[in-house]
Short mmCIF file of C-alpha atoms in Angstrom, two decimals:
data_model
loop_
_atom_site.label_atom_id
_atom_site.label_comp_id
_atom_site.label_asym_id
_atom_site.label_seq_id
_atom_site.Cartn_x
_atom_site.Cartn_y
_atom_site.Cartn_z
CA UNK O 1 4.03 5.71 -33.22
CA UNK O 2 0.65 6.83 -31.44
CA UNK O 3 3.06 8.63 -28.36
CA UNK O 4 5.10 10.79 -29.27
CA UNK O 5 6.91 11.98 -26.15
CA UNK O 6 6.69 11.81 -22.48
CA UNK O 7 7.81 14.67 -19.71
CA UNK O 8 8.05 14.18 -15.75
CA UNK O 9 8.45 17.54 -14.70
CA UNK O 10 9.44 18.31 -10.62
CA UNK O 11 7.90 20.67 -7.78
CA UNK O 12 9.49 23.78 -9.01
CA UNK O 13 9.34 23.33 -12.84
CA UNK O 14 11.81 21.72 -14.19
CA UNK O 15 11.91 18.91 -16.51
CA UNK O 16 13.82 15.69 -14.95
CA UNK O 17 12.80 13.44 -17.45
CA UNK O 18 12.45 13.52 -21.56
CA UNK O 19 11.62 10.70 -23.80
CA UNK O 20 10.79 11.43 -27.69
CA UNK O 21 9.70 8.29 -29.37
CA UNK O 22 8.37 9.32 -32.41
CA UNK O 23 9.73 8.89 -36.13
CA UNK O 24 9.94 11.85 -37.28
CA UNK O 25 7.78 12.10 -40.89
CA UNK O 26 8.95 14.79 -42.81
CA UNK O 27 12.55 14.33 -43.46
CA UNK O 28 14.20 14.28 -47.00
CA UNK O 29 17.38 13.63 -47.96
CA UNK O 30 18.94 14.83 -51.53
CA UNK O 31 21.73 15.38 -53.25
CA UNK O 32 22.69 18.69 -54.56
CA UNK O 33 25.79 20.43 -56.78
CA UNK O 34 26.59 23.84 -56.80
CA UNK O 35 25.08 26.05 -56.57
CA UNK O 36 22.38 25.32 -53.95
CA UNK O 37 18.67 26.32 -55.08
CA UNK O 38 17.64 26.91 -51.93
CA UNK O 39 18.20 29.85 -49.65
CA UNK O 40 19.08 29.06 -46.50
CA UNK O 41 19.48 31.63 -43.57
CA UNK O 42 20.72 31.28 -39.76
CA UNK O 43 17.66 32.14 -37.19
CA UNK O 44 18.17 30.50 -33.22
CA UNK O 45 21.54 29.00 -33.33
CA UNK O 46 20.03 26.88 -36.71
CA UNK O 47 20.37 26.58 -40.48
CA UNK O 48 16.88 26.90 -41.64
CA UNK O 49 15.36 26.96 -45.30
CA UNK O 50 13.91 30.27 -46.19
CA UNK O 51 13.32 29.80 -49.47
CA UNK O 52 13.40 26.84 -52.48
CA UNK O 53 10.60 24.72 -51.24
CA UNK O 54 10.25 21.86 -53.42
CA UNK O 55 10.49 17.86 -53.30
CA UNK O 56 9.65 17.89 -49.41
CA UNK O 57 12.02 20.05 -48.37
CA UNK O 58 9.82 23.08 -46.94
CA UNK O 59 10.20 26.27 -45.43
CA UNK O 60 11.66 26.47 -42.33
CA UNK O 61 13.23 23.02 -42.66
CA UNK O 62 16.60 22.97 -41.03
CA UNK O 63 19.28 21.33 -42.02
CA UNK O 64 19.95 17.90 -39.89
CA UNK O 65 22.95 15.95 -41.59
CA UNK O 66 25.50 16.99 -44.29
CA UNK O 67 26.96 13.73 -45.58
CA UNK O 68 25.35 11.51 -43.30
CA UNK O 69 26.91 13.28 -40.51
CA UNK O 70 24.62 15.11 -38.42
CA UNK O 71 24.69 18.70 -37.57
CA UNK O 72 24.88 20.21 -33.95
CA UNK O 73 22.93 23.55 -34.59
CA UNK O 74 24.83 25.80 -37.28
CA UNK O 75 28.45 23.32 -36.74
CA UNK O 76 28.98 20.58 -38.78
CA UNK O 77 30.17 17.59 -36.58
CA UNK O 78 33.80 18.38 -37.35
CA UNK O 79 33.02 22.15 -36.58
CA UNK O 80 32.80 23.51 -39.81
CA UNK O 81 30.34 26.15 -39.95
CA UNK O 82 27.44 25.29 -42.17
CA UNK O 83 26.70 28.21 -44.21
CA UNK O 84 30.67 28.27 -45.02
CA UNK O 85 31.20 25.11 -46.02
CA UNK O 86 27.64 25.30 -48.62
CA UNK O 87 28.88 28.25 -50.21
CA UNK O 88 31.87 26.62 -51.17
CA UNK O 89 32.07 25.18 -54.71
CA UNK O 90 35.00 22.89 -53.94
CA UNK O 91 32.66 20.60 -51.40
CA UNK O 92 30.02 19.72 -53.66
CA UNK O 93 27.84 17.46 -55.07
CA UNK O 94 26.80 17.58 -51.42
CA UNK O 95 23.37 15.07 -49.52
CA UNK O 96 21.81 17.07 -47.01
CA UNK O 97 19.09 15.90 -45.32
CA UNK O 98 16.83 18.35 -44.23
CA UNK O 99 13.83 17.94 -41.15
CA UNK O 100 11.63 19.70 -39.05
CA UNK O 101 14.12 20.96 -36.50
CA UNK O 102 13.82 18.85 -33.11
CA UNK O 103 13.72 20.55 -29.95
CA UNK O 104 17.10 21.18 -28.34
CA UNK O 105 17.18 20.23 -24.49
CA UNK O 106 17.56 23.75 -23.22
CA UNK O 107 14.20 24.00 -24.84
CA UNK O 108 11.92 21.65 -23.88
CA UNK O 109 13.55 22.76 -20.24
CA UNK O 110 11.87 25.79 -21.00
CA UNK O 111 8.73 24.27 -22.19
CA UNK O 112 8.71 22.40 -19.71
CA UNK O 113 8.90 25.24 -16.91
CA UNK O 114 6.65 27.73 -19.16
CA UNK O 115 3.49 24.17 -18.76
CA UNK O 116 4.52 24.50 -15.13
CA UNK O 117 3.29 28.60 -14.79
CA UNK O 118 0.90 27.51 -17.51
CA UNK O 119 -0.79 24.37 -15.62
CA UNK O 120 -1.37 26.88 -12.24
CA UNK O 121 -2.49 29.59 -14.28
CA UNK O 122 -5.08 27.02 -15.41
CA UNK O 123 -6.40 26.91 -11.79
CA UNK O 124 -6.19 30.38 -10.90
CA UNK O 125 -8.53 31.19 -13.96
CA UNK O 126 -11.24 28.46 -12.73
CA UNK O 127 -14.92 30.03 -11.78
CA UNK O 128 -14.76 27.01 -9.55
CA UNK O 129 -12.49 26.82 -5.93
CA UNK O 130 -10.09 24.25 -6.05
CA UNK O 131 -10.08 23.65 -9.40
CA UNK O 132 -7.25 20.87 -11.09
CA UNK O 133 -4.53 22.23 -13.35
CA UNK O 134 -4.37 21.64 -16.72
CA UNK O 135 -5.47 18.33 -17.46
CA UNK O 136 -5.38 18.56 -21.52
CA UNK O 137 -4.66 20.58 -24.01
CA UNK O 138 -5.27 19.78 -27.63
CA UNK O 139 -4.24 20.67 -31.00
CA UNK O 140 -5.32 18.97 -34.42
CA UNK O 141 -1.81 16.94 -34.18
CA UNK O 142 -1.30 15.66 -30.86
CA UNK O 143 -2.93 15.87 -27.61
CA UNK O 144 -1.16 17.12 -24.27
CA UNK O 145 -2.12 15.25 -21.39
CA UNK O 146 -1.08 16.11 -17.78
CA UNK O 147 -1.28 14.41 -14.03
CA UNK O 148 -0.18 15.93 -11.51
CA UNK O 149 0.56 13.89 -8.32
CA UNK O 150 -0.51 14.72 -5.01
CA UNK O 151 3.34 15.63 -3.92
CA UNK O 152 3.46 18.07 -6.71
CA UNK O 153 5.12 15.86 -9.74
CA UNK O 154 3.54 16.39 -13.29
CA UNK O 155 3.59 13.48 -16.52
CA UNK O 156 3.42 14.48 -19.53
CA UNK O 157 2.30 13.04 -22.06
CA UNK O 158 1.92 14.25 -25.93
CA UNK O 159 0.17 11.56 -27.80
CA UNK O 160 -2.16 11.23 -30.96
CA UNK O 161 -6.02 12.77 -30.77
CA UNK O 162 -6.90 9.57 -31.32
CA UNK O 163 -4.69 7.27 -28.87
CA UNK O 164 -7.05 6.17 -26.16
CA UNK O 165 -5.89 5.03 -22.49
CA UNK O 166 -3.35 7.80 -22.04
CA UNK O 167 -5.31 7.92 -18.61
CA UNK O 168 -4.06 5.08 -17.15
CA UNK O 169 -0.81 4.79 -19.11
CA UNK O 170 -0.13 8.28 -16.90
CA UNK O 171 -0.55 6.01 -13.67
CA UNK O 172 1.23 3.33 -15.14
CA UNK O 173 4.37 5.92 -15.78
CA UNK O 174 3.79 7.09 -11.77
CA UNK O 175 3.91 3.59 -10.74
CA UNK O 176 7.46 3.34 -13.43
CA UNK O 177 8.59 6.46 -11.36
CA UNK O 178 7.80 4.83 -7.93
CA UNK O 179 9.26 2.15 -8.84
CA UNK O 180 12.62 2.64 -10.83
CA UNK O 181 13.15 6.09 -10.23
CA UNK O 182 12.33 6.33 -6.10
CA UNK O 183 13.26 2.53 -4.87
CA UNK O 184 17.11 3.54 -6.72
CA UNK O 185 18.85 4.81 -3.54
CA UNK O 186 21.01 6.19 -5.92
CA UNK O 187 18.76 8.26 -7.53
CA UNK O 188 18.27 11.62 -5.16
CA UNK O 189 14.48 13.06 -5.49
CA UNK O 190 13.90 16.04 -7.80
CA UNK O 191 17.00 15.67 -9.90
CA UNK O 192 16.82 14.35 -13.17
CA UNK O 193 15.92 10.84 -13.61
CA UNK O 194 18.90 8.60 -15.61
CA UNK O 195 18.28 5.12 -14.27
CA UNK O 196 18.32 2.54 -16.90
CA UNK O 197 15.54 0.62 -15.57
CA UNK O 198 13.18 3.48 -15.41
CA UNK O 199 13.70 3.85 -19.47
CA UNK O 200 13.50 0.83 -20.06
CA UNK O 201 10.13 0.41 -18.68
CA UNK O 202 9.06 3.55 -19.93
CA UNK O 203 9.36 2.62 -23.22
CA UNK O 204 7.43 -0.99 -22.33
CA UNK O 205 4.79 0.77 -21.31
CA UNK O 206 4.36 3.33 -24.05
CA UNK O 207 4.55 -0.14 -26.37
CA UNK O 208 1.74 -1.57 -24.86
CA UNK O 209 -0.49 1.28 -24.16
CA UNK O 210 0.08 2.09 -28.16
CA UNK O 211 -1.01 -1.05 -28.88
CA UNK O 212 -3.91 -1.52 -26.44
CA UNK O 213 -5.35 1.80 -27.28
CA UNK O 214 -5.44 3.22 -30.71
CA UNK O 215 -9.12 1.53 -31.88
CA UNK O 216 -11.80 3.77 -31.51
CA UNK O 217 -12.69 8.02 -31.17
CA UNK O 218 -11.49 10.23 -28.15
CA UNK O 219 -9.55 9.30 -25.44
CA UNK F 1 5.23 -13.85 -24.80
CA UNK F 2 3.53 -12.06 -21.53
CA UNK F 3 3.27 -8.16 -22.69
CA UNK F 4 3.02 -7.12 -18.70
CA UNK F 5 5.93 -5.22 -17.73
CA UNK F 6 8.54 -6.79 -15.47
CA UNK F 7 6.75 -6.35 -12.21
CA UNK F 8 6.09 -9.62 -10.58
CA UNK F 9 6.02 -7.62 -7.39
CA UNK F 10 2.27 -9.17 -6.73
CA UNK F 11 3.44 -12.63 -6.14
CA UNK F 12 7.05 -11.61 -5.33
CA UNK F 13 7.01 -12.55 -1.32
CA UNK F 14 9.63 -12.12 1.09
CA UNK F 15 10.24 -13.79 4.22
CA UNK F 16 9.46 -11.35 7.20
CA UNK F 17 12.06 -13.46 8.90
CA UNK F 18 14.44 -11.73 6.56
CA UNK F 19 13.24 -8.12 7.05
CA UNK F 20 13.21 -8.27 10.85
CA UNK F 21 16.78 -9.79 10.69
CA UNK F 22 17.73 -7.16 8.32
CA UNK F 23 16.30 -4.31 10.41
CA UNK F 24 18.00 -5.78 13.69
CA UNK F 25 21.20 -5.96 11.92
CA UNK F 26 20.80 -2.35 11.11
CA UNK F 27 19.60 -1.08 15.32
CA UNK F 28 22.72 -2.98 16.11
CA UNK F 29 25.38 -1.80 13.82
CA UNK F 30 23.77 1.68 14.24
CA UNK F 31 24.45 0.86 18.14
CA UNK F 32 27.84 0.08 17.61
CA UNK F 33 28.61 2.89 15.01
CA UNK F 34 27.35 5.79 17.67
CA UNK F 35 27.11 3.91 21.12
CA UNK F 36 24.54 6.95 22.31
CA UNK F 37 21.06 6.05 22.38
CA UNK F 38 20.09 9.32 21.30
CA UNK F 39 22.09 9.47 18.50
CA UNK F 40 20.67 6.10 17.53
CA UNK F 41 17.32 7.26 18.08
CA UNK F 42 17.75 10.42 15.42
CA UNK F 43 19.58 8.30 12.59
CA UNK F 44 16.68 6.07 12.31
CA UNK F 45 14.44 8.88 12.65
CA UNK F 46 16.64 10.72 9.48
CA UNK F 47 16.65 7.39 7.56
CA UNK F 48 12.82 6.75 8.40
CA UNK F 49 12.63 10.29 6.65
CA UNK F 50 14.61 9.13 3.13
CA UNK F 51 12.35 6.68 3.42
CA UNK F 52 8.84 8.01 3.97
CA UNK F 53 9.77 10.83 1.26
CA UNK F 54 9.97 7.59 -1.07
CA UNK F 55 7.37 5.42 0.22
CA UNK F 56 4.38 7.99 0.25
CA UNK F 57 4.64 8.03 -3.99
CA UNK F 58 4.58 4.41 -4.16
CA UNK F 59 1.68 4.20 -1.97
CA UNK F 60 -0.43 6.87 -3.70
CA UNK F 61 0.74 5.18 -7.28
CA UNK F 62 -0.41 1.89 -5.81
CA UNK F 63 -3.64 2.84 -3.72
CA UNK F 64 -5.23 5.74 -5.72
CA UNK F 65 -6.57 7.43 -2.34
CA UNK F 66 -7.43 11.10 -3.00
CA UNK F 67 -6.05 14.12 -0.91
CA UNK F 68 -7.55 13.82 2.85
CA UNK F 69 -9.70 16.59 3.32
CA UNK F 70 -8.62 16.55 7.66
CA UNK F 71 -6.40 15.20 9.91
CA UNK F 72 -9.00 12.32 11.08
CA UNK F 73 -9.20 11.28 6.88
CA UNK F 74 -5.16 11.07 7.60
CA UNK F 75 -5.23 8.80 10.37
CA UNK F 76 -7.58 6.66 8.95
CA UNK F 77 -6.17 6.73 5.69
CA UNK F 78 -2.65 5.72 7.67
CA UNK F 79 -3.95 3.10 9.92
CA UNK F 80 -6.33 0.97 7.00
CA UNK F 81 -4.58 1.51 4.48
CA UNK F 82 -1.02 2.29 4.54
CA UNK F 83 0.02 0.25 7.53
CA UNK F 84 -1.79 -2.75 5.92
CA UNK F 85 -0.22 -2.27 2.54
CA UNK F 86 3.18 -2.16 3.62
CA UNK F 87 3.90 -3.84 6.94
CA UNK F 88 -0.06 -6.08 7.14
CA UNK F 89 -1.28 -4.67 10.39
CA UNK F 90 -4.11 -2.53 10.99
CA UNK F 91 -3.56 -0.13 14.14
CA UNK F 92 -6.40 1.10 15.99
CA UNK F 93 -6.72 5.04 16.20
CA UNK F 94 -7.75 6.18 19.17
CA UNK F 95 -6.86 9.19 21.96
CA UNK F 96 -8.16 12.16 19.72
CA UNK F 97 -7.25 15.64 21.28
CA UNK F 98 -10.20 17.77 21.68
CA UNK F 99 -9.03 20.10 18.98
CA UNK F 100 -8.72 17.17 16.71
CA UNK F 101 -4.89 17.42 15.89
CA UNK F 102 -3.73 14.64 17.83
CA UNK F 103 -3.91 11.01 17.85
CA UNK F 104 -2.70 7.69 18.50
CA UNK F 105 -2.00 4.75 16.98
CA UNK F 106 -1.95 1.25 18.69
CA UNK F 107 -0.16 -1.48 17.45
CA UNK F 108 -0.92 -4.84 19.11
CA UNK F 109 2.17 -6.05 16.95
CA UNK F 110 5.00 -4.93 15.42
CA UNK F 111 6.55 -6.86 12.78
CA UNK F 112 9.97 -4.96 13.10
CA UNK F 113 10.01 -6.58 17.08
CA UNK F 114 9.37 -10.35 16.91
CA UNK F 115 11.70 -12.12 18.84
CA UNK F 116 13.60 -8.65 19.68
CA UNK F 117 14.41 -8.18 23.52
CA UNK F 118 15.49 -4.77 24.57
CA UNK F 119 18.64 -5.37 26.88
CA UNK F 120 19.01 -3.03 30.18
CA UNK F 121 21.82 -1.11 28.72
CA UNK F 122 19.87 0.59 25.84
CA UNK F 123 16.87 1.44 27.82
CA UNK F 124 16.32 4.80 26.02
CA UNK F 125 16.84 3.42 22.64
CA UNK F 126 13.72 3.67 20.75
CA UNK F 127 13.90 0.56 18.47
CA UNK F 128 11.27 1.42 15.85
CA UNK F 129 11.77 4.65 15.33
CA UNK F 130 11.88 3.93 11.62
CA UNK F 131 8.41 4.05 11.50
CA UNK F 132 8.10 7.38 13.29
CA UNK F 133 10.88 9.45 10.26
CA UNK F 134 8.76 6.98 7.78
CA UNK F 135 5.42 8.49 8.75
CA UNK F 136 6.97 12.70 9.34
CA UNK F 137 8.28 11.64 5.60
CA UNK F 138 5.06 10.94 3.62
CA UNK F 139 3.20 13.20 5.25
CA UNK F 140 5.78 16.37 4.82
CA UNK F 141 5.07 15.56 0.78
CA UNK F 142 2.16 15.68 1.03
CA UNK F 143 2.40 19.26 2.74
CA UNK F 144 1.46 17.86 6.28
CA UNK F 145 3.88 18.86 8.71
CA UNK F 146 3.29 16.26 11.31
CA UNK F 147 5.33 14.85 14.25
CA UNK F 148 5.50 11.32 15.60
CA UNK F 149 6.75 9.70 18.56
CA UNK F 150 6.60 6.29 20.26
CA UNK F 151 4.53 6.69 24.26
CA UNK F 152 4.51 2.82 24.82
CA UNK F 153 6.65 0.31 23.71
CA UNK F 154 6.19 -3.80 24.10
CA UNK F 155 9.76 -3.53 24.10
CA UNK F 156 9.79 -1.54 27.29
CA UNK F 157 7.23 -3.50 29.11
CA UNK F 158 4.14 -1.83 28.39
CA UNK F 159 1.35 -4.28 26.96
CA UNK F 160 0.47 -2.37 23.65
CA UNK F 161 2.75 0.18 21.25
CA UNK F 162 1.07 3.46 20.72
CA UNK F 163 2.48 6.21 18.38
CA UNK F 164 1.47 10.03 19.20
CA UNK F 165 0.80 11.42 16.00
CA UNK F 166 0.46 15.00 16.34
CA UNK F 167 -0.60 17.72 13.00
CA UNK F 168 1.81 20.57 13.48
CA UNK F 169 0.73 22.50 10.81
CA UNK F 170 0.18 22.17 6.53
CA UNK F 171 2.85 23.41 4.73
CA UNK F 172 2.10 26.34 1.91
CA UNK F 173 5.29 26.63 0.55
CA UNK F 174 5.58 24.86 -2.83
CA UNK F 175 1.67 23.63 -2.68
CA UNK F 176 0.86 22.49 -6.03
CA UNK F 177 -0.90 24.22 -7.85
CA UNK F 178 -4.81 23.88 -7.89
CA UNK F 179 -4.33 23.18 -3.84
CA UNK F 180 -4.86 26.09 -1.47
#
């Protein structure tokens, strides 16, 4: 998957629309008996790996699924604690599958308000008057890439360097938004957006600008 | 298997017929629910608003004009472009106040008025006062505080229907960011 996630973020800041759609690559599942080679600690409401890296699992790896049951932050699903129910002899052999930890939603809120202040600082700093936000920002993983309506409404996009036509897959998502999100009456502006449709074609569009665009340097 | 997403909005056509029935049923019932013209008059005003609020997204998603640098880049924007997108007429601008924050807009027709007769006893009703809330709407987004009234009305007699537009002032509050 060339996109990896999408963000519509509002006037004031904050995010009204998340989409992840990428696999995630570095997850790895094992079984273990007691006891457990690998020191784990607690840090941000998590269970991360601080030590033991071996066979994929790597530092600061969390812990994702005990079981095959996934794991709401340091709570099994039944609401054991995690830590507890490791050190115990009695529950092993154990599979844990351990992942890069994914972004909780009160995060990527905050992300998403911290690109906000970021994207007018971007303008403030230009030499030049009336200078655009921040239109991209890129790493050696992904690229960030931003519109910003003329009513104040930023996309997000995070996609692969390479992944060409993000341009115009951003106006494509606007004209999505226009479309499924605004024509809803239902749907009251600003708020988050949790029509259907509006994912639906979301994730259309991110199919076919994936496959129309990943030939060829830049974007 | 066609990979274009589901919008077959581009040869999707709809009978005006229907739409100016649809908007007549609405004057009416709005007659009958508050049986004061004025009242009449500001609901379709407020639901032009919801409206416009909507619309002006849509048509800068669909039309890819840029921010107008003045108020005569507005009206020109608003009478070639917007009026033709979304209801096929192009008014004529004319009537520019000498400070340049005023003008009008002539409609020789109105598609919201064929085959509509004003009767005597809602002489003050302003039948398409959508369009007035529609345009305040889109332009308050896009930080243009602007107000709009009907001075002539085909319904009323006269032989044209003009719209005052008037630029009240831009709004700095929640500009975004990289406008000043």
């Amino acid at each position: 998957m060339a996109i990896f996630s999408v963000f519509v973020v509002n006037k004031a800041g904050g995010l009204i629309y998340q989409l992840d759609s990428y696999a995630p690559r570095a997850e790895a599942e094992k079984t273990f008996s007691y006891p457990l080679d690998l020191l784990l600690k607690l840090h941000d409401e998590r269970v991360l790996v601080a030590f033991g890296q071996r066979d994929g699992i790597r530092v600061g790896h969390a812990v994702l699924a005990i079981n095959g049951v996934d794991v709401s932050g340091k709570y099994t699903a039944d609401g054991k604690e995690v830590l507890e129910y490791l050190g115990n002899p009695a529950n092993y052999p154990v599979s844990i599958r351990f992942g890069r930890p994914r972004l909780t939603s009160n995060e990527k809120l905050m992300l998403a308000s911290m690109f906000h202040s970021l994207f007018a600082i971007g303008s403030q700093l230009s030499p030049e008057q009336g200078s655009s936000g921040i239109e991209m920002l890129e790493t050696d993983t992904f690229k960030l890439h931003c519109f910003q309506t003329l009513t104040g409404i930023k996309f997000v996009v995070l996609a692969d360097p390479r992944q060409a036509g993000i341009d115009s897959l951003l106006r494509k998502i606007y004209e999505i938004y226009s479309d499924f999100a605004l024509k809803n009456p239902f749907y009251s502006l600003e708020m988050p957006i949790r029509c259907e449709l509006f994912d639906q074609n979301l994730k259309l569009a991110l199919e076919v600008a994936e496959k129309a665009g990943t030939f060829g340097p830049g974007s | 298997m066609s990979r274009q997403a589901n919008r077959g909005t581009e040869s999707k056509k709809m009978s005006s017929e229907l739409f100016t029935l649809t908007y007549g049923a609405l004057v009416t019932q709005l007659c009958r629910d508050y049986e004061n013209d004025e009242d009449v008059n500001k609901q379709l005003d407020k639901m032009g608003y919801n409206i416009g609020v909507r619309l002006i997204e849509d048509f800068l998603a669909r039309s890819n004009v840029g921010r107008c640098h003045d108020f005569r880049e507005t009206a020109d924007v608003i009478a070639k472009v917007a009026f033709k997108m979304y209801l096929g007429i192009t008014p004529s601008i004319t009537n520019w106040s000498p400070a340049g924050d005023e003008f009008s807009l002539i409609l020789e027709n109105n598609p919201l008025v064929d085959f509509v007769e004003l009767p005597d006893n809602h002489s003050s009703l302003i039948y398409s006062n959508l369009l007035c809330g529609v345009l305040r709407g889109a332009l308050e987004m896009v930080q243009m505080a602007v107000e709009a009234k009907f001075v002539q009305d085909t319904l009323k007699g006269d032989g044209v229907t003009e719209i005052r537009m008037r630029f009240i002032r831009r709004i700095e509050d929640n500009l975004p960011a990289g406008e000043e």
